[in-house]
Amino acid sequence: MTAGAANLLELEDVRCGYGPTAVLHGVSLHVPEGGIVSLLGANGAGKTTTLRAITGAIHWMGDIRFAGHSLRRMATEDIVRSGIAHVPEGRGILTELTVDENLRLGAHKRKDREAVRKDYERVFEYFPVLRERRRLSASTLSGGEQQMLAVARALLMKPRLMLLDEPSLGLAPMVVRSIFEIIRTINQTDHVAVLLVEQNARLALDLSSDAYVLEVGRVAVSGKSAELQGQESVRRSYLGY
Amino acid sequence: MQELIQQVVSGLANGGIFASLALALVLIYNAMGLLNFAQGEMAMFATFIAFTFINHGVSYWFALPLTVAIAFAGGVLIQRVVIRPVERAPVLTLVIVTLGLATLINGAAGFFFGYVPRVFPSPFSVSTVNLLGAYVSYQDMGVIVVSGVVLVLIYLLLQRTTIGLTMRAAAHHREASRLLGVRVSWMLALGWGLASAVGTVSGIMVAPVLVLEPNLMQTIIIYAFAAAVLGGIESPLGAVVGGLIVGVTVNLAGAYIPFVGGDLQLAVALAIIVGVLVVKPNGLFGRPSVRNV
Amino acid sequence: MQLIQQRLRTAPPRYWLVLVVAMFFVGLPTVVSSFQSSEWTQVLIFAIVIMGLNILVGYSGQISLGHGALMAVGAYTSAILIHRYRVDYLVTIPIAGLLTGVVGFLLGIPALRLSALYLALATFALAVVTPSLIKRPVELTGGVQGILIAAPDPPQFAKDAFAAITGGPAMTSDQWMYYVSLFLALLLFWFAWNIVRHRPGRAMRAIRDREVAAATFGINVAAYKTMAFGISAFYAGIAGALYGLTSGFVSPDSFPLALSFQLLVGTVIGGLGSIAGPLVGGIFTFWLPIISSQFVSSQPWIPAQIASAFQKAGPAVTYGALLIVIMIFAPNGIVGLVFAGYVRLQARLRGAGDRGTGQMPPDPQTV
């Protein structure tokens, strides 16, 4: 693993858990500037826990650095403000508010009005259904639409890194495909790095350049996505296909 | 007929007072799922502060916003110091803390301002104007207008500004809001400040009608709870509508139902509270919630 | 005989503690003034209400801010029976208890539909409204002025026994009422202890901790919850009757919201779900306002004006502040705090390695 300026996010020997139960036993990974990295593994392997540790929802030991700064002891809202957008499991949609209000919350910390306006336009281009449903309560959106809203909102935050937790969960394949395409576009156009947690390993490996496979709280396998896809033994043992 | 109009108008005026305090209760309930039993006492204390300003020559229309601003700060302070440490405590603890706070504030008011009832000046003359053949007092109309203005301002603040948006987000969705960079903890404090400010208006409006003494708000809070519960404890709109309904109903009941008369009006409020909670706990505008097991 | 000896030998220390405390209370009036005895009577009266409230809040998990109102029901029942119908005052006590118990049971029915917070609100509203409800039927309740109750005269046997023991002046009414209250307190304590130790107590605790789970275990949640309300009201009714008898009068303003609140606080401060709690709670409820106002006026360095203002307002400020601090730092009440300390001390004395006795620290609920 190359240390240094190229890595936007670095996790080093991260250990954490819930109460007395340890979930991560020393996870190390890194996400390069503008790269897409997938984090794979079975249920309970610790993928979601890893993301939650990054955004400060749980205590961790080891080291987590974002753009060179350690995230230790930072409050979630400060971590997020430093440039990380986290779309959690369940999407974190504020269902008491409208679609538009959700989007506004994404952009609310930004001062660059022109750019925000342009980003809104782009977001509506990617996800036209959001423009249609702007004034409606976010609770009226379907699962796929909520996922789109969550990604759109994250994009409006103009992050340097996006953490996506199981974006494909519960969605129809066509919807998933289009969302992944849009993520790829966002990554290429805005140079937003992505750390993608997915159970759908095939999709994730297609999208990402590097991958880590977690097993029971440890990194079991890692490497270039293309290589992992090529290795049948890896696919069989860890990725289920 | 004239009397009916008079009763309705004065009921609406009372309703405006109840609505303001009820709105304060709803704001805090939305933010933290707790009923602030101390809301009335906080308003009373602020009203005493306003009285002190006015007594020292400050004009009423300057003292009012000044006191509201002080009350805002007080609300924030109380949230930071008293409420935050027990945020995650069980219901019983929170009930005791807010009631303890009420006791403390009541005692502090007695300590600083004394128990002698004071006359609180009103900027509205007590003379009446002819409305549809009935004589309606400027006082009542003034209360309706002021309450209305305050409620509209709160509405605009919450619905049309960014800070209102972040407050609403923090109130309903804490964790998700954090992930959007919202400083949830401060938003909750602001919520308390805002609630305190709104409640203060209620106190200042009612003080000229009753006498200003530490127990001023003890009955008003019951009416406010009735309004909040009737409207739906989560709904700001419900608080306003509920307030007006309670105000008019209680007035009419007192005037036209001999059994109720002047002294059992409070019992009407109790009946509303218990009736709504038992029959339709979500009130008029509330949404049914699912209990997590 | 042997059985008794065996029981005495193996009785856990807490039984002895109870015995010592009981003896202290029995002997108290012989060594303090009549007035002081009457103060302790108030403590016992509060302890009785709190025993009942403890069953409701600590065991069945329902909040009530209305037990002052229930006390009023008991007090007025007794007063009206004595005043209007010339019933013997001792007889009015259980009647008051039973009537209040029925009222409480009936209140418990709509209460089933209310969540904890809403129940607190409903009982809060009830407590605030009660004085005006009492004032209404003037014929019956004496309205604002209330009803006067003549101080009961101690029966001859009691006077003789008391005189024999103390060799002093004849037993006063206050002292007699002290013993009546003590007797009832002990009786009701025993009753509560038995409820809590056996199935009703376990059922209620199950309901308190996980109501839905309890229902799936076949526990009749509704029955236990309403029963808890009824029982706690019964206790409040008896205490209310005693309250009237010992004050010499009942009036609507004797039962304000503050009383209901103080009772709930006393229950929590004493320690929910503990048996010793009510006594601690009773002591706290009665003595704190007095001590806090006396403390300030006894300090010479506080100017007289502040001291007199503090007299009236101070107890409230101290009370409120103290409560908040306690809730923040000791959510299990004073007994819980003491108990936690006791457990830690025991552990340290025993040393880490000693697993020999196999005796678990006593469950706080089963003193």
mmCIF file of N, CA, C and O in Angstrom, chain C residues 97-132:
data_model
loop_
_atom_site.group_PDB
_atom_site.id
_atom_site.type_symbol
_atom_site.label_atom_id
_atom_site.label_comp_id
_atom_site.label_asym_id
_atom_site.label_seq_id
_atom_site.Cartn_x
_atom_site.Cartn_y
_atom_site.Cartn_z
ATOM 1 N N GLY C 97 -59.717 4.485 52.742
ATOM 2 C CA GLY C 97 -58.764 3.736 51.929
ATOM 3 C C GLY C 97 -59.458 2.975 50.818
ATOM 4 O O GLY C 97 -59.053 3.031 49.651
ATOM 5 N N LEU C 98 -60.534 2.285 51.193
ATOM 6 C CA LEU C 98 -61.206 1.473 50.180
ATOM 7 C C LEU C 98 -61.847 2.322 49.103
ATOM 8 O O LEU C 98 -61.752 2.018 47.907
ATOM 9 N N LEU C 99 -62.505 3.394 49.512
ATOM 10 C CA LEU C 99 -63.141 4.254 48.518
ATOM 11 C C LEU C 99 -62.113 4.827 47.557
ATOM 12 O O LEU C 99 -62.275 4.799 46.333
ATOM 13 N N THR C 100 -61.023 5.331 48.127
ATOM 14 C CA THR C 100 -59.965 5.877 47.280
ATOM 15 C C THR C 100 -59.383 4.784 46.393
ATOM 16 O O THR C 100 -59.043 5.037 45.235
ATOM 17 N N GLY C 101 -59.295 3.590 46.940
ATOM 18 C CA GLY C 101 -58.773 2.482 46.144
ATOM 19 C C GLY C 101 -59.650 2.221 44.931
ATOM 20 O O GLY C 101 -59.139 1.992 43.822
ATOM 21 N N VAL C 102 -60.948 2.294 45.142
ATOM 22 C CA VAL C 102 -61.851 2.085 44.005
ATOM 23 C C VAL C 102 -61.676 3.204 42.982
ATOM 24 O O VAL C 102 -61.609 2.956 41.780
ATOM 25 N N VAL C 103 -61.612 4.441 43.488
ATOM 26 C CA VAL C 103 -61.379 5.573 42.572
ATOM 27 C C VAL C 103 -60.099 5.362 41.776
ATOM 28 O O VAL C 103 -60.053 5.547 40.561
ATOM 29 N N GLY C 104 -59.063 4.948 42.466
ATOM 30 C CA GLY C 104 -57.790 4.719 41.797
ATOM 31 C C GLY C 104 -57.898 3.627 40.752
ATOM 32 O O GLY C 104 -57.380 3.750 39.644
ATOM 33 N N PHE C 105 -58.595 2.580 41.111
ATOM 34 C CA PHE C 105 -58.771 1.486 40.167
ATOM 35 C C PHE C 105 -59.486 1.986 38.919
ATOM 36 O O PHE C 105 -59.099 1.671 37.786
ATOM 37 N N LEU C 106 -60.527 2.803 39.144
ATOM 38 C CA LEU C 106 -61.265 3.335 37.991
ATOM 39 C C LEU C 106 -60.383 4.251 37.145
ATOM 40 O O LEU C 106 -60.478 4.253 35.924
ATOM 41 N N LEU C 107 -59.536 5.035 37.817
ATOM 42 C CA LEU C 107 -58.602 5.878 37.067
ATOM 43 C C LEU C 107 -57.639 5.024 36.271
ATOM 44 O O LEU C 107 -57.198 5.404 35.187
ATOM 45 N N GLY C 108 -57.324 3.869 36.827
ATOM 46 C CA GLY C 108 -56.350 3.015 36.174
ATOM 47 C C GLY C 108 -56.840 2.470 34.850
ATOM 48 O O GLY C 108 -56.038 2.052 34.010
ATOM 49 N N ILE C 109 -58.148 2.499 34.639
ATOM 50 C CA ILE C 109 -58.671 1.913 33.408
ATOM 51 C C ILE C 109 -58.338 2.778 32.192
ATOM 52 O O ILE C 109 -57.716 2.295 31.247
ATOM 53 N N PRO C 110 -58.724 4.060 32.174
ATOM 54 C CA PRO C 110 -58.265 4.871 31.035
ATOM 55 C C PRO C 110 -56.752 5.002 31.003
ATOM 56 O O PRO C 110 -56.165 5.169 29.932
ATOM 57 N N ALA C 111 -56.116 4.900 32.157
ATOM 58 C CA ALA C 111 -54.664 5.035 32.203
ATOM 59 C C ALA C 111 -53.971 3.974 31.361
ATOM 60 O O ALA C 111 -52.868 4.177 30.866
ATOM 61 N N LEU C 112 -54.643 2.836 31.191
ATOM 62 C CA LEU C 112 -54.041 1.765 30.405
ATOM 63 C C LEU C 112 -53.729 2.231 28.992
ATOM 64 O O LEU C 112 -52.801 1.744 28.353
ATOM 65 N N ARG C 113 -54.544 3.178 28.504
ATOM 66 C CA ARG C 113 -54.366 3.587 27.122
ATOM 67 C C ARG C 113 -53.304 4.662 26.965
ATOM 68 O O ARG C 113 -53.020 5.077 25.861
ATOM 69 N N LEU C 114 -52.771 5.138 28.071
ATOM 70 C CA LEU C 114 -51.837 6.252 27.975
ATOM 71 C C LEU C 114 -50.405 5.806 28.140
ATOM 72 O O LEU C 114 -50.099 5.035 29.036
ATOM 73 N N SER C 115 -49.547 6.329 27.277
ATOM 74 C CA SER C 115 -48.136 6.029 27.453
ATOM 75 C C SER C 115 -47.625 6.785 28.672
ATOM 76 O O SER C 115 -48.299 7.666 29.177
ATOM 77 N N ALA C 116 -46.431 6.449 29.104
ATOM 78 C CA ALA C 116 -45.896 7.011 30.343
ATOM 79 C C ALA C 116 -45.993 8.529 30.376
ATOM 80 O O ALA C 116 -46.472 9.118 31.351
ATOM 81 N N LEU C 117 -45.548 9.163 29.315
ATOM 82 C CA LEU C 117 -45.517 10.618 29.300
ATOM 83 C C LEU C 117 -46.931 11.198 29.362
ATOM 84 O O LEU C 117 -47.197 12.149 30.091
ATOM 85 N N TYR C 118 -47.838 10.602 28.625
ATOM 86 C CA TYR C 118 -49.205 11.108 28.610
ATOM 87 C C TYR C 118 -49.905 10.848 29.930
ATOM 88 O O TYR C 118 -50.758 11.620 30.354
ATOM 89 N N LEU C 119 -49.558 9.760 30.569
ATOM 90 C CA LEU C 119 -50.124 9.487 31.885
ATOM 91 C C LEU C 119 -49.639 10.542 32.873
ATOM 92 O O LEU C 119 -50.410 11.040 33.695
ATOM 93 N N ALA C 120 -48.379 10.894 32.747
ATOM 94 C CA ALA C 120 -47.854 11.959 33.605
ATOM 95 C C ALA C 120 -48.640 13.233 33.372
ATOM 96 O O ALA C 120 -49.035 13.922 34.315
ATOM 97 N N LEU C 121 -48.891 13.536 32.118
ATOM 98 C CA LEU C 121 -49.639 14.744 31.793
ATOM 99 C C LEU C 121 -51.048 14.705 32.343
ATOM 100 O O LEU C 121 -51.531 15.665 32.953
ATOM 101 N N ALA C 122 -51.724 13.578 32.142
ATOM 102 C CA ALA C 122 -53.111 13.479 32.595
ATOM 103 C C ALA C 122 -53.199 13.606 34.110
ATOM 104 O O ALA C 122 -54.076 14.303 34.637
ATOM 105 N N THR C 123 -52.312 12.944 34.818
ATOM 106 C CA THR C 123 -52.361 13.030 36.282
ATOM 107 C C THR C 123 -51.914 14.412 36.750
ATOM 108 O O THR C 123 -52.395 14.912 37.763
ATOM 109 N N PHE C 124 -51.007 15.031 36.007
ATOM 110 C CA PHE C 124 -50.600 16.404 36.313
ATOM 111 C C PHE C 124 -51.821 17.328 36.226
ATOM 112 O O PHE C 124 -52.084 18.117 37.135
ATOM 113 N N ALA C 125 -52.552 17.190 35.129
ATOM 114 C CA ALA C 125 -53.734 18.035 34.960
ATOM 115 C C ALA C 125 -54.745 17.752 36.074
ATOM 116 O O ALA C 125 -55.357 18.674 36.628
ATOM 117 N N LEU C 126 -54.903 16.493 36.408
ATOM 118 C CA LEU C 126 -55.824 16.134 37.476
ATOM 119 C C LEU C 126 -55.430 16.825 38.775
ATOM 120 O O LEU C 126 -56.272 17.389 39.485
ATOM 121 N N ALA C 127 -54.142 16.802 39.076
ATOM 122 C CA ALA C 127 -53.683 17.403 40.329
ATOM 123 C C ALA C 127 -53.930 18.904 40.350
ATOM 124 O O ALA C 127 -54.294 19.459 41.380
ATOM 125 N N VAL C 128 -53.746 19.554 39.200
ATOM 126 C CA VAL C 128 -53.948 20.999 39.174
ATOM 127 C C VAL C 128 -55.423 21.351 39.316
ATOM 128 O O VAL C 128 -55.790 22.328 39.954
ATOM 129 N N VAL C 129 -56.262 20.521 38.725
ATOM 130 C CA VAL C 129 -57.695 20.821 38.700
ATOM 131 C C VAL C 129 -58.392 20.448 40.002
ATOM 132 O O VAL C 129 -59.428 21.011 40.350
ATOM 133 N N THR C 130 -57.824 19.471 40.706
ATOM 134 C CA THR C 130 -58.515 18.944 41.891
ATOM 135 C C THR C 130 -58.959 19.984 42.914
ATOM 136 O O THR C 130 -60.100 19.924 43.366
ATOM 137 N N PRO C 131 -58.116 20.945 43.286
ATOM 138 C CA PRO C 131 -58.625 21.912 44.273
ATOM 139 C C PRO C 131 -59.922 22.581 43.809
ATOM 140 O O PRO C 131 -60.831 22.763 44.614
ATOM 141 N N SER C 132 -60.006 22.945 42.541
ATOM 142 C CA SER C 132 -61.246 23.601 42.116
ATOM 143 C C SER C 132 -62.411 22.617 42.066
ATOM 144 O O SER C 132 -63.560 22.998 42.297
#
